[in-house]
PDB file of C-alpha atoms in Angstrom:
ATOM      1  CA  UNK A   7      89.727 110.550 119.352  1.00 94.00           C
ATOM      2  CA  UNK A   8      90.998 109.183 116.078  1.00 98.00           C
ATOM      3  CA  UNK A   9      92.228 111.900 113.541  1.00 98.00           C
ATOM      4  CA  UNK A  10      91.407 110.855 110.028  1.00 98.00           C
ATOM      5  CA  UNK A  11      92.953 112.782 106.801  1.00 97.00           C
ATOM      6  CA  UNK A  12      91.492 112.184 103.450  1.00 95.00           C
ATOM      7  CA  UNK A  13      88.008 111.588 104.929  1.00 95.00           C
ATOM      8  CA  UNK A  14      86.125 113.030 101.913  1.00 92.00           C
ATOM      9  CA  UNK A  15      87.798 110.305  99.607  1.00 93.00           C
ATOM     10  CA  UNK A  16      86.842 106.604  99.324  1.00 95.00           C
ATOM     11  CA  UNK A  17      89.525 104.993 101.637  1.00 97.00           C
ATOM     12  CA  UNK A  18      89.425 107.818 104.300  1.00 96.00           C
ATOM     13  CA  UNK A  19      85.637 107.902 104.233  1.00 96.00           C
ATOM     14  CA  UNK A  20      85.567 104.127 104.737  1.00 97.00           C
ATOM     15  CA  UNK A  21      88.069 104.360 107.730  1.00 98.00           C
ATOM     16  CA  UNK A  22      85.731 106.854 109.342  1.00 97.00           C
ATOM     17  CA  UNK A  23      82.416 105.067 108.730  1.00 97.00           C
ATOM     18  CA  UNK A  24      83.946 101.929 110.369  1.00 97.00           C
ATOM     19  CA  UNK A  25      85.235 103.742 113.424  1.00 98.00           C
ATOM     20  CA  UNK A  26      81.849 105.494 113.929  1.00 97.00           C
ATOM     21  CA  UNK A  27      80.198 102.157 113.545  1.00 97.00           C
ATOM     22  CA  UNK A  28      82.359 100.888 116.244  1.00 96.00           C
ATOM     23  CA  UNK A  29      81.270 103.845 118.540  1.00 97.00           C
ATOM     24  CA  UNK A  30      84.734 105.485 118.233  1.00 97.00           C
ATOM     25  CA  UNK A  31      85.080 109.305 118.289  1.00 97.00           C
ATOM     26  CA  UNK A  32      86.334 110.721 115.037  1.00 98.00           C
ATOM     27  CA  UNK A  33      88.139 113.942 114.143  1.00 97.00           C
ATOM     28  CA  UNK A  34      87.822 114.756 110.527  1.00 96.00           C
ATOM     29  CA  UNK A  35      90.939 116.527 109.208  1.00 96.00           C
ATOM     30  CA  UNK A  36      89.741 118.476 106.167  1.00 95.00           C
ATOM     31  CA  UNK A  37      90.635 121.453 103.821  1.00 91.00           C
ATOM     32  CA  UNK A  38      87.140 122.475 103.363  1.00 88.00           C
ATOM     33  CA  UNK A  39      84.589 122.403 106.104  1.00 85.00           C
ATOM     34  CA  UNK A  40      81.572 122.913 103.921  1.00 85.00           C
ATOM     35  CA  UNK A  41      82.507 120.060 101.610  1.00 86.00           C
ATOM     36  CA  UNK A  42      82.784 117.859 104.634  1.00 88.00           C
ATOM     37  CA  UNK A  43      79.588 119.014 106.415  1.00 90.00           C
ATOM     38  CA  UNK A  44      78.141 115.521 106.116  1.00 93.00           C
ATOM     39  CA  UNK A  45      80.655 114.259 108.481  1.00 94.00           C
ATOM     40  CA  UNK A  46      79.759 116.709 111.028  1.00 93.00           C
ATOM     41  CA  UNK A  47      76.184 115.487 110.660  1.00 94.00           C
ATOM     42  CA  UNK A  48      77.493 111.966 111.273  1.00 94.00           C
ATOM     43  CA  UNK A  49      78.996 112.906 114.521  1.00 95.00           C
ATOM     44  CA  UNK A  50      82.635 113.861 113.528  1.00 95.00           C
ATOM     45  CA  UNK A  51      84.546 116.687 115.091  1.00 95.00           C
ATOM     46  CA  UNK A  52      85.620 118.813 112.174  1.00 96.00           C
ATOM     47  CA  UNK A  53      88.996 120.700 111.983  1.00 96.00           C
ATOM     48  CA  UNK A  54      90.544 122.437 109.070  1.00 95.00           C
ATOM     49  CA  UNK A  55      94.119 121.723 108.025  1.00 96.00           C
ATOM     50  CA  UNK A  56      96.244 121.669 104.967  1.00 95.00           C
ATOM     51  CA  UNK A  57      98.737 118.696 104.440  1.00 96.00           C
ATOM     52  CA  UNK A  58     101.483 121.013 103.836  1.00 96.00           C
ATOM     53  CA  UNK A  59     101.010 123.062 106.792  1.00 96.00           C
ATOM     54  CA  UNK A  60     102.687 122.099 110.082  1.00 97.00           C
ATOM     55  CA  UNK A  61     100.716 124.250 112.606  1.00 97.00           C
ATOM     56  CA  UNK A  62      97.282 123.095 111.381  1.00 97.00           C
ATOM     57  CA  UNK A  63      98.411 119.543 111.155  1.00 98.00           C
ATOM     58  CA  UNK A  64      99.711 119.649 114.686  1.00 98.00           C
ATOM     59  CA  UNK A  65      96.577 120.951 116.171  1.00 97.00           C
ATOM     60  CA  UNK A  66      94.492 118.382 114.254  1.00 97.00           C
ATOM     61  CA  UNK A  67      96.740 115.575 115.517  1.00 98.00           C
ATOM     62  CA  UNK A  68      96.955 116.911 119.155  1.00 96.00           C
ATOM     63  CA  UNK A  69      95.749 114.356 121.814  1.00 95.00           C
ATOM     64  CA  UNK A  70      94.731 111.790 119.100  1.00 97.00           C
ATOM     65  CA  UNK A  71      94.486 108.100 120.155  1.00 97.00           C
ATOM     66  CA  UNK A  72      95.430 107.466 116.546  1.00 98.00           C
ATOM     67  CA  UNK A  73      96.116 109.109 113.325  1.00 98.00           C
ATOM     68  CA  UNK A  74      95.317 108.007 109.923  1.00 98.00           C
ATOM     69  CA  UNK A  75      97.604 109.415 107.087  1.00 98.00           C
ATOM     70  CA  UNK A  76      96.308 109.476 103.572  1.00 97.00           C
ATOM     71  CA  UNK A  77      98.906 111.254 101.617  1.00 95.00           C
ATOM     72  CA  UNK A  78      97.386 113.295  98.634  1.00 93.00           C
ATOM     73  CA  UNK A  79      98.179 111.653  95.261  1.00 87.00           C
ATOM     74  CA  UNK A  80     100.173 113.697  92.791  1.00 93.00           C
ATOM     75  CA  UNK A  81      99.801 111.891  89.478  1.00 95.00           C
ATOM     76  CA  UNK A  82     102.057 114.157  87.400  1.00 96.00           C
ATOM     77  CA  UNK A  83     104.656 115.112  89.838  1.00 96.00           C
ATOM     78  CA  UNK A  84     107.689 117.458  89.299  1.00 96.00           C
ATOM     79  CA  UNK A  85     111.091 115.784  89.179  1.00 96.00           C
ATOM     80  CA  UNK A  86     112.442 114.939  92.768  1.00 96.00           C
ATOM     81  CA  UNK A  87     108.567 114.810  93.979  1.00 97.00           C
ATOM     82  CA  UNK A  88     108.716 118.255  95.709  1.00 97.00           C
ATOM     83  CA  UNK A  89     104.983 118.174  96.103  1.00 96.00           C
ATOM     84  CA  UNK A  90     105.256 114.807  98.148  1.00 97.00           C
ATOM     85  CA  UNK A  91     108.170 116.069 100.043  1.00 97.00           C
ATOM     86  CA  UNK A  92     106.410 119.256 101.300  1.00 97.00           C
ATOM     87  CA  UNK A  93     103.683 117.029 102.695  1.00 97.00           C
ATOM     88  CA  UNK A  94     106.054 114.520 104.169  1.00 98.00           C
ATOM     89  CA  UNK A  95     108.075 117.211 105.938  1.00 98.00           C
ATOM     90  CA  UNK A  96     104.702 118.805 107.271  1.00 98.00           C
ATOM     91  CA  UNK A  97     103.174 115.686 108.381  1.00 98.00           C
ATOM     92  CA  UNK A  98     106.245 114.231 110.037  1.00 97.00           C
ATOM     93  CA  UNK A  99     106.951 117.399 111.923  1.00 98.00           C
ATOM     94  CA  UNK A 100     103.460 117.725 113.058  1.00 98.00           C
ATOM     95  CA  UNK A 101     103.322 114.119 114.303  1.00 98.00           C
ATOM     96  CA  UNK A 102     106.508 114.641 116.038  1.00 97.00           C
ATOM     97  CA  UNK A 103     105.160 117.652 117.815  1.00 97.00           C
ATOM     98  CA  UNK A 104     101.531 116.375 118.637  1.00 97.00           C
ATOM     99  CA  UNK A 105     102.690 112.835 119.657  1.00 97.00           C
ATOM    100  CA  UNK A 106      99.629 110.783 118.977  1.00 97.00           C
ATOM    101  CA  UNK A 107      99.404 107.198 120.550  1.00 97.00           C
ATOM    102  CA  UNK A 108      99.863 105.697 117.038  1.00 98.00           C
ATOM    103  CA  UNK A 109      99.912 106.144 113.317  1.00 98.00           C
ATOM    104  CA  UNK A 110      98.492 104.242 110.461  1.00 98.00           C
ATOM    105  CA  UNK A 111      99.751 105.602 107.058  1.00 98.00           C
ATOM    106  CA  UNK A 112      98.237 104.600 103.729  1.00 98.00           C
ATOM    107  CA  UNK A 113     101.161 103.420 101.529  1.00 98.00           C
ATOM    108  CA  UNK A 114     101.176 101.147  98.525  1.00 98.00           C
ATOM    109  CA  UNK A 115     102.239  97.825  97.089  1.00 98.00           C
ATOM    110  CA  UNK A 116     105.833  98.168  95.876  1.00 97.00           C
ATOM    111  CA  UNK A 117     106.946 100.850  98.399  1.00 97.00           C
ATOM    112  CA  UNK A 118     110.026  98.916  98.778  1.00 97.00           C
ATOM    113  CA  UNK A 119     111.026  99.154  95.178  1.00 97.00           C
ATOM    114  CA  UNK A 120     114.241 100.777  94.586  1.00 96.00           C
ATOM    115  CA  UNK A 121     113.586 102.006  90.974  1.00 97.00           C
ATOM    116  CA  UNK A 122     112.113 105.553  90.897  1.00 98.00           C
ATOM    117  CA  UNK A 123     108.454 105.471  89.766  1.00 98.00           C
ATOM    118  CA  UNK A 124     105.209 107.205  90.635  1.00 98.00           C
ATOM    119  CA  UNK A 125     104.868 105.203  93.831  1.00 98.00           C
ATOM    120  CA  UNK A 126     108.106 106.428  95.178  1.00 98.00           C
ATOM    121  CA  UNK A 127     106.167 109.172  96.936  1.00 97.00           C
ATOM    122  CA  UNK A 128     105.038 106.691  99.358  1.00 98.00           C
ATOM    123  CA  UNK A 129     108.592 105.228  99.788  1.00 98.00           C
ATOM    124  CA  UNK A 130     109.549 108.671 100.835  1.00 98.00           C
ATOM    125  CA  UNK A 131     106.691 108.990 103.323  1.00 98.00           C
ATOM    126  CA  UNK A 132     107.586 105.593 104.790  1.00 98.00           C
ATOM    127  CA  UNK A 133     111.138 106.572 105.161  1.00 97.00           C
ATOM    128  CA  UNK A 134     110.169 109.712 107.154  1.00 97.00           C
ATOM    129  CA  UNK A 135     107.535 108.247 109.434  1.00 98.00           C
ATOM    130  CA  UNK A 136     109.719 105.203 110.291  1.00 96.00           C
ATOM    131  CA  UNK A 137     111.722 107.647 112.481  1.00 93.00           C
ATOM    132  CA  UNK A 138     108.586 108.542 114.612  1.00 96.00           C
ATOM    133  CA  UNK A 139     108.826 107.581 118.501  1.00 94.00           C
ATOM    134  CA  UNK A 140     105.397 106.144 118.340  1.00 97.00           C
ATOM    135  CA  UNK A 141     104.063 102.872 116.825  1.00 98.00           C
ATOM    136  CA  UNK A 142     103.494 103.137 113.114  1.00 98.00           C
ATOM    137  CA  UNK A 143     101.775 100.781 110.792  1.00 98.00           C
ATOM    138  CA  UNK A 144     102.320 101.285 106.885  1.00 98.00           C
ATOM    139  CA  UNK A 145      99.187  99.850 105.227  1.00 98.00           C
ATOM    140  CA  UNK A 146     100.160  98.714 101.648  1.00 98.00           C
ATOM    141  CA  UNK A 147      97.244  97.861  99.302  1.00 98.00           C
ATOM    142  CA  UNK A 148      97.342  96.493  95.870  1.00 98.00           C
ATOM    143  CA  UNK A 149      95.981  98.235  92.640  1.00 98.00           C
ATOM    144  CA  UNK A 150      92.540  99.802  93.538  1.00 98.00           C
ATOM    145  CA  UNK A 151      89.677  98.130  91.736  1.00 98.00           C
ATOM    146  CA  UNK A 152      87.978 101.598  91.557  1.00 97.00           C
ATOM    147  CA  UNK A 153      90.678 102.512  88.972  1.00 97.00           C
ATOM    148  CA  UNK A 154      88.249 100.831  86.576  1.00 97.00           C
ATOM    149  CA  UNK A 155      86.150 103.709  86.730  1.00 96.00           C
ATOM    150  CA  UNK A 156      88.138 105.239  83.952  1.00 95.00           C
ATOM    151  CA  UNK A 157      86.924 102.357  81.706  1.00 97.00           C
ATOM    152  CA  UNK A 158      83.177 102.558  82.288  1.00 97.00           C
ATOM    153  CA  UNK A 159      82.268 104.956  79.394  1.00 96.00           C
ATOM    154  CA  UNK A 160      84.351 102.919  76.743  1.00 97.00           C
ATOM    155  CA  UNK A 161      83.092  99.649  78.085  1.00 97.00           C
ATOM    156  CA  UNK A 162      79.476 100.638  77.852  1.00 96.00           C
ATOM    157  CA  UNK A 163      79.781 102.660  74.590  1.00 96.00           C
ATOM    158  CA  UNK A 164      82.323 100.695  72.647  1.00 97.00           C
ATOM    159  CA  UNK A 165      82.612  97.361  74.290  1.00 97.00           C
ATOM    160  CA  UNK A 166      86.430  97.721  74.714  1.00 98.00           C
ATOM    161  CA  UNK A 167      88.651  98.772  77.653  1.00 98.00           C
ATOM    162  CA  UNK A 168      92.121 100.030  77.146  1.00 97.00           C
ATOM    163  CA  UNK A 169      94.887  98.355  79.365  1.00 98.00           C
ATOM    164  CA  UNK A 170      98.191  99.581  80.427  1.00 98.00           C
ATOM    165  CA  UNK A 171      98.436  96.436  82.530  1.00 98.00           C
ATOM    166  CA  UNK A 172      99.706  93.664  80.320  1.00 97.00           C
ATOM    167  CA  UNK A 173      99.775  90.820  79.313  1.00 98.00           C
ATOM    168  CA  UNK A 174      96.020  90.820  79.278  1.00 98.00           C
ATOM    169  CA  UNK A 175      95.904  87.334  81.006  1.00 98.00           C
ATOM    170  CA  UNK A 176      98.419  88.296  83.840  1.00 98.00           C
ATOM    171  CA  UNK A 177      96.584  88.657  87.143  1.00 98.00           C
ATOM    172  CA  UNK A 178      97.597  91.475  89.511  1.00 98.00           C
ATOM    173  CA  UNK A 179      96.855  92.145  93.111  1.00 98.00           C
ATOM    174  CA  UNK A 180      93.857  94.346  93.331  1.00 98.00           C
ATOM    175  CA  UNK A 181      91.646  95.506  96.134  1.00 98.00           C
ATOM    176  CA  UNK A 182      88.414  97.511  96.871  1.00 98.00           C
ATOM    177  CA  UNK A 183      88.826 100.790  98.614  1.00 98.00           C
ATOM    178  CA  UNK A 184      86.059  99.597 101.202  1.00 97.00           C
ATOM    179  CA  UNK A 185      88.335  96.698 102.213  1.00 98.00           C
ATOM    180  CA  UNK A 186      91.291  98.975 102.800  1.00 98.00           C
ATOM    181  CA  UNK A 187      89.298 101.384 104.753  1.00 98.00           C
ATOM    182  CA  UNK A 188      88.030  98.574 106.887  1.00 98.00           C
ATOM    183  CA  UNK A 189      91.408  97.100 107.627  1.00 98.00           C
ATOM    184  CA  UNK A 190      92.766 100.475 108.238  1.00 98.00           C
ATOM    185  CA  UNK A 191      90.070 101.058 110.889  1.00 98.00           C
ATOM    186  CA  UNK A 192      90.768  97.920 112.447  1.00 98.00           C
ATOM    187  CA  UNK A 193      94.602  98.513 112.690  1.00 98.00           C
ATOM    188  CA  UNK A 194      93.937 101.990 114.287  1.00 98.00           C
ATOM    189  CA  UNK A 195      92.084 100.146 117.073  1.00 97.00           C
ATOM    190  CA  UNK A 196      94.907  97.582 117.825  1.00 97.00           C
ATOM    191  CA  UNK A 197      97.918  97.841 119.993  1.00 96.00           C
ATOM    192  CA  UNK A 198     101.407  97.109 118.717  1.00 97.00           C
ATOM    193  CA  UNK A 199     104.913  98.292 119.065  1.00 96.00           C
ATOM    194  CA  UNK A 200     107.447  99.677 116.495  1.00 96.00           C
ATOM    195  CA  UNK A 201     106.965  99.842 112.831  1.00 97.00           C
ATOM    196  CA  UNK A 202     104.923  97.162 110.855  1.00 96.00           C
ATOM    197  CA  UNK A 203     103.868  96.533 107.442  1.00 97.00           C
ATOM    198  CA  UNK A 204     100.434  95.294 106.634  1.00 97.00           C
ATOM    199  CA  UNK A 205      99.704  94.318 102.905  1.00 98.00           C
ATOM    200  CA  UNK A 206      96.348  93.723 101.442  1.00 98.00           C
ATOM    201  CA  UNK A 207      94.668  92.590  98.250  1.00 98.00           C
ATOM    202  CA  UNK A 208      91.262  91.306  97.331  1.00 97.00           C
ATOM    203  CA  UNK A 209      89.884  87.851  97.443  1.00 97.00           C
ATOM    204  CA  UNK A 210      91.571  86.929  94.235  1.00 96.00           C
ATOM    205  CA  UNK A 211      94.048  88.276  91.671  1.00 97.00           C
ATOM    206  CA  UNK A 212      92.611  90.111  88.683  1.00 97.00           C
ATOM    207  CA  UNK A 213      93.788  90.307  84.996  1.00 98.00           C
ATOM    208  CA  UNK A 214      92.621  92.966  82.351  1.00 98.00           C
ATOM    209  CA  UNK A 215      90.701  90.039  80.821  1.00 98.00           C
ATOM    210  CA  UNK A 216      88.888  89.494  84.134  1.00 98.00           C
ATOM    211  CA  UNK A 217      88.072  93.265  84.322  1.00 98.00           C
ATOM    212  CA  UNK A 218      86.587  92.998  80.787  1.00 98.00           C
ATOM    213  CA  UNK A 219      84.555  89.899  81.717  1.00 98.00           C
ATOM    214  CA  UNK A 220      83.174  91.703  84.772  1.00 98.00           C
ATOM    215  CA  UNK A 221      82.045  94.650  82.799  1.00 98.00           C
ATOM    216  CA  UNK A 222      80.382  92.303  80.239  1.00 97.00           C
ATOM    217  CA  UNK A 223      78.315  90.611  82.968  1.00 97.00           C
ATOM    218  CA  UNK A 224      77.488  93.863  84.506  1.00 97.00           C
ATOM    219  CA  UNK A 225      76.555  95.750  81.314  1.00 97.00           C
ATOM    220  CA  UNK A 226      75.064  92.670  79.676  1.00 96.00           C
ATOM    221  CA  UNK A 227      77.185  93.249  76.551  1.00 97.00           C
ATOM    222  CA  UNK A 228      80.342  92.014  75.058  1.00 98.00           C
ATOM    223  CA  UNK A 229      83.519  93.783  76.364  1.00 98.00           C
ATOM    224  CA  UNK A 230      87.025  93.084  75.561  1.00 98.00           C
ATOM    225  CA  UNK A 231      90.457  94.384  76.857  1.00 98.00           C
ATOM    226  CA  UNK A 232      92.837  95.945  74.441  1.00 98.00           C
ATOM    227  CA  UNK A 233      96.474  96.541  75.049  1.00 98.00           C
ATOM    228  CA  UNK A 234      97.778 100.150  74.886  1.00 98.00           C
ATOM    229  CA  UNK A 235     101.244  99.693  73.187  1.00 98.00           C
ATOM    230  CA  UNK A 236     104.178 100.706  75.457  1.00 97.00           C
ATOM    231  CA  UNK A 237     105.521 102.751  72.558  1.00 97.00           C
ATOM    232  CA  UNK A 238     102.563 104.913  72.552  1.00 97.00           C
ATOM    233  CA  UNK A 239     102.296 105.536  76.289  1.00 98.00           C
ATOM    234  CA  UNK A 240     104.468 108.870  76.437  1.00 97.00           C
ATOM    235  CA  UNK A 241     102.710 110.471  73.573  1.00 97.00           C
ATOM    236  CA  UNK A 242      99.328 109.555  74.937  1.00 97.00           C
ATOM    237  CA  UNK A 243     100.007 110.833  78.413  1.00 98.00           C
ATOM    238  CA  UNK A 244     101.409 114.072  77.090  1.00 98.00           C
ATOM    239  CA  UNK A 245      98.316 114.497  74.925  1.00 97.00           C
ATOM    240  CA  UNK A 246      96.219 114.294  78.107  1.00 95.00           C
ATOM    241  CA  UNK A 247      98.107 117.203  79.642  1.00 97.00           C
ATOM    242  CA  UNK A 248     100.903 115.425  81.655  1.00 97.00           C
ATOM    243  CA  UNK A 249     104.238 117.275  81.828  1.00 98.00           C
ATOM    244  CA  UNK A 250     106.387 114.535  83.418  1.00 98.00           C
ATOM    245  CA  UNK A 251     104.936 111.088  82.307  1.00 98.00           C
ATOM    246  CA  UNK A 252     108.021 108.989  83.075  1.00 98.00           C
ATOM    247  CA  UNK A 253     107.145 108.295  86.745  1.00 98.00           C
ATOM    248  CA  UNK A 254     103.788 106.938  85.663  1.00 98.00           C
ATOM    249  CA  UNK A 255     105.185 104.989  82.952  1.00 98.00           C
ATOM    250  CA  UNK A 256     107.793 103.334  85.288  1.00 98.00           C
ATOM    251  CA  UNK A 257     104.956 102.426  87.676  1.00 98.00           C
ATOM    252  CA  UNK A 258     103.090 100.581  85.038  1.00 98.00           C
ATOM    253  CA  UNK A 259     106.328  99.021  84.014  1.00 98.00           C
ATOM    254  CA  UNK A 260     106.773  97.862  87.564  1.00 98.00           C
ATOM    255  CA  UNK A 261     103.540  96.097  87.778  1.00 98.00           C
ATOM    256  CA  UNK A 262     104.072  94.542  84.307  1.00 98.00           C
ATOM    257  CA  UNK A 263     107.530  93.426  84.890  1.00 98.00           C
ATOM    258  CA  UNK A 264     107.051  92.236  88.459  1.00 97.00           C
ATOM    259  CA  UNK A 265     109.296  94.468  90.448  1.00 98.00           C
ATOM    260  CA  UNK A 266     106.235  96.318  92.110  1.00 98.00           C
ATOM    261  CA  UNK A 267     104.787  93.604  94.276  1.00 96.00           C
ATOM    262  CA  UNK A 268     104.319  92.641  97.775  1.00 97.00           C
ATOM    263  CA  UNK A 269     107.155  92.551 100.039  1.00 93.00           C
ATOM    264  CA  UNK A 270     105.667  89.745 102.348  1.00 82.00           C
ATOM    265  CA  UNK A 271     105.083  86.080 101.524  1.00 79.00           C
ATOM    266  CA  UNK A 272     101.721  85.515  99.824  1.00 77.00           C
ATOM    267  CA  UNK A 273     100.438  83.727 103.050  1.00 78.00           C
ATOM    268  CA  UNK A 274     101.175  86.884 105.048  1.00 88.00           C
ATOM    269  CA  UNK A 275      99.136  89.381 102.924  1.00 94.00           C
ATOM    270  CA  UNK A 276      95.528  90.155 104.226  1.00 96.00           C
ATOM    271  CA  UNK A 277      92.795  89.347 101.943  1.00 97.00           C
ATOM    272  CA  UNK A 278      89.827  91.630 101.416  1.00 97.00           C
ATOM    273  CA  UNK A 279      86.198  90.400 101.154  1.00 97.00           C
ATOM    274  CA  UNK A 280      84.926  92.417  98.169  1.00 98.00           C
ATOM    275  CA  UNK A 281      84.864  90.784  94.760  1.00 98.00           C
ATOM    276  CA  UNK A 282      85.728  92.716  91.448  1.00 98.00           C
ATOM    277  CA  UNK A 283      82.252  92.442  90.008  1.00 97.00           C
ATOM    278  CA  UNK A 284      80.751  94.073  93.022  1.00 97.00           C
ATOM    279  CA  UNK A 285      83.116  97.044  92.427  1.00 98.00           C
ATOM    280  CA  UNK A 286      82.450  97.117  88.721  1.00 97.00           C
ATOM    281  CA  UNK A 287      78.659  97.049  89.281  1.00 97.00           C
ATOM    282  CA  UNK A 288      78.787  99.994  91.549  1.00 96.00           C
ATOM    283  CA  UNK A 289      80.939 101.986  89.190  1.00 96.00           C
ATOM    284  CA  UNK A 290      78.533 101.207  86.284  1.00 93.00           C
ATOM    285  CA  UNK A 291      75.700 102.479  88.381  1.00 86.00           C
ATOM    286  CA  UNK A 292      77.559 105.583  89.507  1.00 79.00           C
ATOM    287  CA  UNK A 293      80.559 106.242  87.330  1.00 62.00           C
ATOM    288  CA  UNK A 294      81.319 109.579  89.010  1.00 58.00           C
TER     289      UNK A 294
END
């Protein structure tokens, strides 16, 4: 039995579908059983657990051949990342108690960065799970191509997408969530020892101009990328309701300045199969 957290999301759902297709038993670890009812229909065992609750997580991970950890994302964290720390404490304690055979944890590109930023939440999770007695793999994907969902309306209506990634011709490591889920499912079914890091990006690197061009082809209209001036980020984020924008700003700085990147040599990074235009096309058809 493979215990999968985050199954109602894009990556967790992709992991579960791949495991089910391979004939593997899946335990869906969910907050809301009603919302996850479709996974019961697909043959999963449903268990209720909260990512901050040790007891429910321990029961969910009990007797599992493998556990997939998808930490919840906190996009406007309080200083010191208390929200992430609560999850990390509960998850690591539950894993220690349940003793699954192995763990695959979704981390991030740049988890090794020493400068504090939004992705430091994953750095903290890695630090905790490195101490586990069973084999652990940290899967570090690049920037999700699906983040372009935020640009669908402006691309369709105005022919413009706003880019915090810059310069506009710089190519960044990006990957489709379906590729991340596929690789995670493959990793769960492997045998290894100790701690390992697997990094993944798409078939080729992607610039903001490339994203605009993909929208142009999919929407059959001119679309251009436009830089959001760094000096305006804080004001914009605060106007959008954020209380603590600095971690997000520093994450974007990390991508733009190059200190958020893969740790391994380029030849050691796993390549996904799904092209940017495929993802953009799906987002344009179903922006929700």
